[in-house]
Tab-separated table of C-alpha atoms in Angstrom:
chain	number	residue	atom	x	y	z
A	1	MET	CA	0.000	0.000	0.000
A	2	SER	CA	1.244	3.464	-0.877
A	3	ASP	CA	2.962	5.536	1.781
A	4	SER	CA	0.680	8.388	0.679
A	5	VAL	CA	-2.184	6.676	2.539
A	6	HIS	CA	-2.469	8.195	6.031
A	7	ALA	CA	-1.471	5.794	8.821
A	8	ALA	CA	-4.870	6.032	10.528
A	9	ALA	CA	-6.596	4.976	7.313
A	10	ARG	CA	-3.999	2.334	6.476
A	11	GLN	CA	-4.165	0.685	9.906
A	12	GLY	CA	-7.746	1.330	10.958
A	13	PHE	CA	-9.493	0.439	7.728
A	14	GLU	CA	-7.327	-2.627	7.142
A	15	LYS	CA	-8.100	-3.967	10.639
A	16	HIS	CA	-11.819	-3.211	10.738
A	17	ALA	CA	-13.133	-3.286	7.178
A	18	ASP	CA	-15.924	-5.632	8.299
A	19	ALA	CA	-17.182	-3.186	10.945
A	20	TYR	CA	-16.963	-0.390	8.382
A	21	ALA	CA	-19.138	-2.331	5.956
A	22	ARG	CA	-21.723	-3.060	8.676
A	23	GLY	CA	-21.827	0.249	10.464
A	24	ARG	CA	-21.422	3.002	7.901
A	25	PRO	CA	-24.647	4.650	6.782
A	26	ASP	CA	-25.884	4.487	3.240
A	27	TYR	CA	-26.891	7.638	1.367
A	28	PRO	CA	-30.191	9.404	0.651
A	29	ALA	CA	-32.074	8.317	-2.458
A	30	ALA	CA	-32.178	11.963	-3.567
A	31	LEU	CA	-28.495	11.694	-4.437
A	32	GLY	CA	-29.524	9.648	-7.480
A	33	GLY	CA	-30.971	12.785	-9.036
A	34	TRP	CA	-27.894	14.793	-8.059
A	35	LEU	CA	-25.625	12.244	-9.745
A	36	ARG	CA	-27.641	12.473	-12.946
A	37	ASP	CA	-28.210	16.235	-12.986
A	38	ALA	CA	-25.135	17.751	-11.313
A	39	LEU	CA	-22.580	15.126	-12.395
A	40	GLY	CA	-24.187	14.187	-15.706
A	41	LEU	CA	-24.035	10.440	-15.083
A	42	GLY	CA	-25.969	8.009	-17.231
A	43	LEU	CA	-25.574	5.427	-19.978
A	44	GLY	CA	-22.366	5.827	-21.939
A	45	ARG	CA	-20.589	7.717	-19.153
A	46	VAL	CA	-17.563	6.465	-17.220
A	47	VAL	CA	-17.107	7.387	-13.543
A	48	ALA	CA	-14.443	6.501	-10.975
A	49	ASP	CA	-15.328	6.009	-7.313
A	50	VAL	CA	-12.011	7.144	-5.779
A	51	GLY	CA	-11.407	6.048	-2.204
A	52	ALA	CA	-14.283	3.629	-2.715
A	53	GLY	CA	-13.729	1.772	0.569
A	54	THR	CA	-16.049	-1.195	0.948
A	55	GLY	CA	-18.302	0.174	-1.782
A	56	LYS	CA	-20.985	1.906	0.262
A	57	PHE	CA	-21.479	4.570	-2.411
A	58	THR	CA	-20.788	2.441	-5.473
A	59	PRO	CA	-24.371	1.115	-5.968
A	60	LEU	CA	-25.652	4.683	-6.385
A	61	LEU	CA	-23.178	5.121	-9.216
A	62	THR	CA	-24.055	1.838	-10.936
A	63	ALA	CA	-27.777	2.714	-10.662
A	64	THR	CA	-27.213	5.671	-13.008
A	65	GLY	CA	-26.274	3.274	-15.823
A	66	ALA	CA	-22.739	4.644	-16.046
A	67	GLN	CA	-19.692	2.379	-16.214
A	68	VAL	CA	-18.134	2.411	-12.727
A	69	ILE	CA	-14.477	1.920	-11.824
A	70	ALA	CA	-13.729	1.674	-8.089
A	71	VAL	CA	-10.269	2.708	-6.877
A	72	GLU	CA	-9.269	1.804	-3.309
A	73	PRO	CA	-5.765	1.380	-1.829
A	74	VAL	CA	-6.702	-0.653	1.279
A	75	ASP	CA	-6.734	-4.324	0.300
A	76	ALA	CA	-9.224	-5.452	2.969
A	77	MET	CA	-11.739	-2.795	1.965
A	78	ARG	CA	-11.343	-3.436	-1.743
A	79	ALA	CA	-11.927	-7.148	-1.089
A	80	GLN	CA	-15.242	-6.329	0.619
A	81	LEU	CA	-16.271	-4.246	-2.388
A	82	ALA	CA	-15.269	-6.886	-4.924
A	83	ALA	CA	-17.155	-9.621	-3.055
A	84	ALA	CA	-20.342	-7.563	-2.762
A	85	GLN	CA	-20.250	-6.037	-6.246
A	86	PRO	CA	-18.429	-8.410	-8.613
A	87	ALA	CA	-19.634	-6.525	-11.706
A	88	VAL	CA	-17.677	-3.405	-10.666
A	89	ARG	CA	-14.061	-3.136	-11.788
A	90	ALA	CA	-12.127	-2.637	-8.534
A	91	LEU	CA	-8.522	-1.443	-8.801
A	92	PRO	CA	-5.758	-0.705	-6.301
A	93	GLY	CA	-4.567	2.866	-6.471
A	94	THR	CA	-4.372	6.214	-4.729
A	95	ALA	CA	-5.813	9.607	-5.590
A	96	ASP	CA	-2.440	10.973	-6.673
A	97	ALA	CA	-1.585	7.892	-8.794
A	98	LEU	CA	-4.741	6.614	-10.481
A	99	PRO	CA	-4.377	3.494	-12.680
A	100	LEU	CA	-6.272	5.200	-15.503
A	101	ALA	CA	-5.436	6.754	-18.863
A	102	ASP	CA	-5.514	10.462	-19.632
A	103	ALA	CA	-9.030	11.851	-20.229
A	104	ALA	CA	-10.551	8.432	-19.469
A	105	LEU	CA	-13.398	9.642	-17.264
A	106	ASP	CA	-16.548	11.722	-17.466
A	107	ALA	CA	-16.701	12.053	-13.685
A	108	ILE	CA	-14.973	11.264	-10.402
A	109	VAL	CA	-16.797	10.847	-7.102
A	110	CYS	CA	-15.146	10.754	-3.693
A	111	ALA	CA	-17.667	9.708	-1.049
A	112	GLN	CA	-16.590	10.035	2.576
A	113	ALA	CA	-13.016	10.138	1.340
A	114	PHE	CA	-11.663	13.379	-0.121
A	115	HIS	CA	-10.419	14.734	3.224
A	116	TRP	CA	-7.844	11.914	3.240
A	117	PHE	CA	-6.135	13.099	0.050
A	118	ALA	CA	-7.137	16.746	-0.400
A	119	THR	CA	-3.905	17.882	-2.039
A	120	ARG	CA	-2.854	19.771	-5.149
A	121	ALA	CA	-1.273	16.525	-6.400
A	122	ALA	CA	-4.593	14.673	-6.162
A	123	LEU	CA	-6.474	17.410	-8.007
A	124	ASP	CA	-3.726	17.476	-10.644
A	125	GLU	CA	-4.251	13.743	-11.108
A	126	PHE	CA	-8.033	14.130	-11.241
A	127	ALA	CA	-7.588	16.785	-13.946
A	128	ARG	CA	-5.387	14.368	-15.908
A	129	VAL	CA	-7.912	11.532	-16.011
A	130	LEU	CA	-11.042	13.677	-16.484
A	131	LYS	CA	-12.208	14.787	-19.897
A	132	PRO	CA	-12.627	18.550	-20.397
A	133	GLY	CA	-16.037	19.392	-18.966
A	134	GLY	CA	-15.887	16.353	-16.663
A	135	ARG	CA	-17.260	16.642	-13.151
A	136	LEU	CA	-15.735	16.077	-9.727
A	137	GLY	CA	-18.193	15.182	-6.965
A	138	LEU	CA	-17.369	15.185	-3.244
A	139	VAL	CA	-19.870	13.673	-0.801
A	140	TRP	CA	-19.935	13.394	2.986
A	141	ASN	CA	-22.471	12.105	5.496
A	142	VAL	CA	-22.174	14.574	8.385
A	143	ARG	CA	-23.655	13.761	11.800
A	144	ASP	CA	-26.427	16.078	12.981
A	145	GLU	CA	-24.892	17.264	16.227
A	146	SER	CA	-27.885	19.440	17.105
A	147	VAL	CA	-29.155	16.164	18.632
A	148	ASP	CA	-27.650	15.912	22.120
A	149	TRP	CA	-26.722	12.228	22.099
A	150	VAL	CA	-25.068	12.599	18.694
A	151	ALA	CA	-22.991	15.480	20.071
A	152	GLU	CA	-22.071	13.324	23.070
A	153	LEU	CA	-20.803	10.561	20.785
A	154	THR	CA	-18.600	13.125	19.050
A	155	ARG	CA	-17.215	14.196	22.430
A	156	ILE	CA	-16.302	10.576	23.190
A	157	VAL	CA	-14.297	9.980	20.016
A	158	THR	CA	-12.810	13.392	19.200
A	159	PRO	CA	-9.980	13.235	21.798
A	160	HIS	CA	-8.539	10.297	19.842
A	161	GLU	CA	-8.502	11.842	16.359
A	162	GLY	CA	-4.936	13.227	16.513
A	163	ASP	CA	-3.809	14.481	13.114
A	164	ALA	CA	-6.279	12.331	11.157
A	165	PRO	CA	-7.946	14.415	8.430
A	166	ARG	CA	-11.644	15.033	9.092
A	167	PHE	CA	-14.358	16.761	7.104
A	168	HIS	CA	-15.260	18.969	10.040
A	169	LYS	CA	-11.722	20.365	10.294
A	170	GLY	CA	-12.221	21.982	6.891
A	171	SER	CA	-8.599	21.579	5.791
A	172	TRP	CA	-9.795	19.738	2.658
A	173	ARG	CA	-10.978	23.101	1.320
A	174	GLN	CA	-7.379	24.313	1.118
A	175	ALA	CA	-6.935	22.276	-2.083
A	176	PHE	CA	-9.244	24.802	-3.792
A	177	PRO	CA	-9.250	26.905	-5.872
A	178	HIS	CA	-7.417	24.801	-8.443
A	179	PRO	CA	-6.658	26.082	-11.954
A	180	ALA	CA	-8.166	23.022	-13.632
A	181	PHE	CA	-11.520	23.235	-11.845
A	182	GLY	CA	-14.358	25.708	-11.492
A	183	PRO	CA	-15.915	26.702	-8.166
A	184	LEU	CA	-17.505	24.180	-5.806
A	185	GLN	CA	-21.296	24.141	-5.685
A	186	GLU	CA	-22.969	22.527	-2.664
A	187	SER	CA	-26.243	20.638	-2.175
A	188	VAL	CA	-27.488	19.329	1.204
A	189	PHE	CA	-29.806	16.361	1.781
A	190	ALA	CA	-31.320	15.067	5.021
A	191	TYR	CA	-30.677	11.399	5.762
A	192	THR	CA	-31.492	9.016	8.603
A	193	HIS	CA	-29.559	5.808	9.228
A	194	GLU	CA	-31.977	3.360	10.815
A	195	GLY	CA	-30.978	0.127	12.531
A	196	PRO	CA	-30.124	-1.510	15.867
A	197	PRO	CA	-27.809	0.418	18.207
A	198	GLN	CA	-24.993	-2.095	17.657
A	199	GLN	CA	-24.962	-1.277	13.954
A	200	VAL	CA	-25.736	2.429	13.688
A	201	ILE	CA	-23.741	3.522	16.748
A	202	VAL	CA	-21.243	0.903	17.985
A	203	ASP	CA	-20.101	-0.498	14.624
A	204	ARG	CA	-20.234	2.986	13.114
A	205	PHE	CA	-17.942	4.573	15.673
A	206	MET	CA	-15.614	1.618	16.178
A	207	SER	CA	-14.992	1.708	12.413
A	208	VAL	CA	-13.836	5.337	12.518
A	209	SER	CA	-10.276	5.189	11.210
A	210	PHE	CA	-8.479	6.658	14.212
A	211	ILE	CA	-10.554	4.574	16.662
A	212	ALA	CA	-9.964	1.350	14.723
A	213	ALA	CA	-6.223	2.110	14.695
A	214	LEU	CA	-6.014	2.416	18.514
A	215	PRO	CA	-4.442	-0.320	20.661
A	216	GLU	CA	-7.045	-2.876	21.710
A	217	HIS	CA	-7.273	-1.713	25.332
A	218	GLU	CA	-7.992	1.855	24.217
A	219	GLN	CA	-10.583	0.642	21.720
A	220	ALA	CA	-12.235	-1.267	24.555
A	221	ARG	CA	-12.379	1.903	26.657
A	222	VAL	CA	-14.037	3.840	23.834
A	223	ARG	CA	-16.498	1.006	23.221
A	224	ALA	CA	-17.416	0.966	26.927
A	225	GLN	CA	-18.085	4.721	26.901
A	226	ILE	CA	-20.315	4.365	23.850
A	227	GLU	CA	-22.193	1.422	25.332
A	228	ASP	CA	-22.659	3.316	28.614
A	229	LEU	CA	-24.222	6.199	26.695
A	230	ILE	CA	-26.585	3.820	24.878
A	231	ALA	CA	-27.572	2.219	28.188
A	232	SER	CA	-28.134	5.482	30.057
A	233	HIS	CA	-29.422	8.135	27.639
A	234	PRO	CA	-33.251	8.327	27.706
A	235	ALA	CA	-33.472	8.585	23.901
A	236	LEU	CA	-31.359	5.430	23.453
A	237	ARG	CA	-31.950	3.229	26.507
A	238	GLY	CA	-33.770	-0.011	25.764
A	239	ARG	CA	-34.315	0.785	22.086
A	240	GLN	CA	-34.196	-2.085	19.611
A	241	MET	CA	-34.017	0.262	16.628
A	242	LEU	CA	-32.634	3.780	16.326
A	243	GLN	CA	-32.705	6.594	13.810
A	244	PHE	CA	-29.312	8.285	13.536
A	245	PRO	CA	-29.650	11.716	11.879
A	246	TYR	CA	-27.244	12.971	9.221
A	247	HIS	CA	-26.931	15.781	6.702
A	248	THR	CA	-25.447	14.570	3.420
A	249	ARG	CA	-23.359	17.353	1.917
A	250	ALA	CA	-22.547	17.029	-1.789
A	251	PHE	CA	-20.187	19.286	-3.742
A	252	VAL	CA	-19.525	19.427	-7.475
A	253	CYS	CA	-17.077	21.313	-9.661
A	254	VAL	CA	-16.341	21.189	-13.402
A	255	ARG	CA	-13.010	20.495	-15.049
A	256	HIS	CA	-12.170	23.395	-17.352
């Protein structure tokens, strides 16, 4: 695996790809329209899912009718994707060294990923493989921390994040403006991840890269704090199913 992959991603995602696949939320159905209208996806188009992970976002891309190429550097995550979606071409590679020809793509999408590789080198590489007029889409599921128990979960995990890139830190924006791309345009969609607490909270947070990369005894301490919150908070205690609120934030820009 390339040294350009951050250690937290390299270690955490390799160790806990199964928890990632179980616990990460899907995406709102409304993104299907955004992919067609804002990114221009459809039959005859070719799109790369860069930083595809276990393939959580990939089915939305295939549903547009476009040809989908998934690029993911972490072997364990790419294996999950390939097993679940054998019709998708899944390739090893990083954002700054894509295994694709010049002007091969109509679009690139980075879902829950761009903050890991938000560099001038990555955007240079995206410009290389995109056709003129091609689109770059960036998508994140962002927790709705106006809900008190969601904010409390953030307080539990944040002390462990170290230097791991995060969407909320905003440093990914420093890669823009870029001479090959127009301005970012944002759309926001409400989304609720519904499921048992083990899936939508415990698996979700234990699969966070910098938590999954912790030594086992520290992971156990974080898990205990999360489970204590589930057992004690009146909105969570005794619930068989939960609704975890998110805002899905989607950005698009056009290659000049």
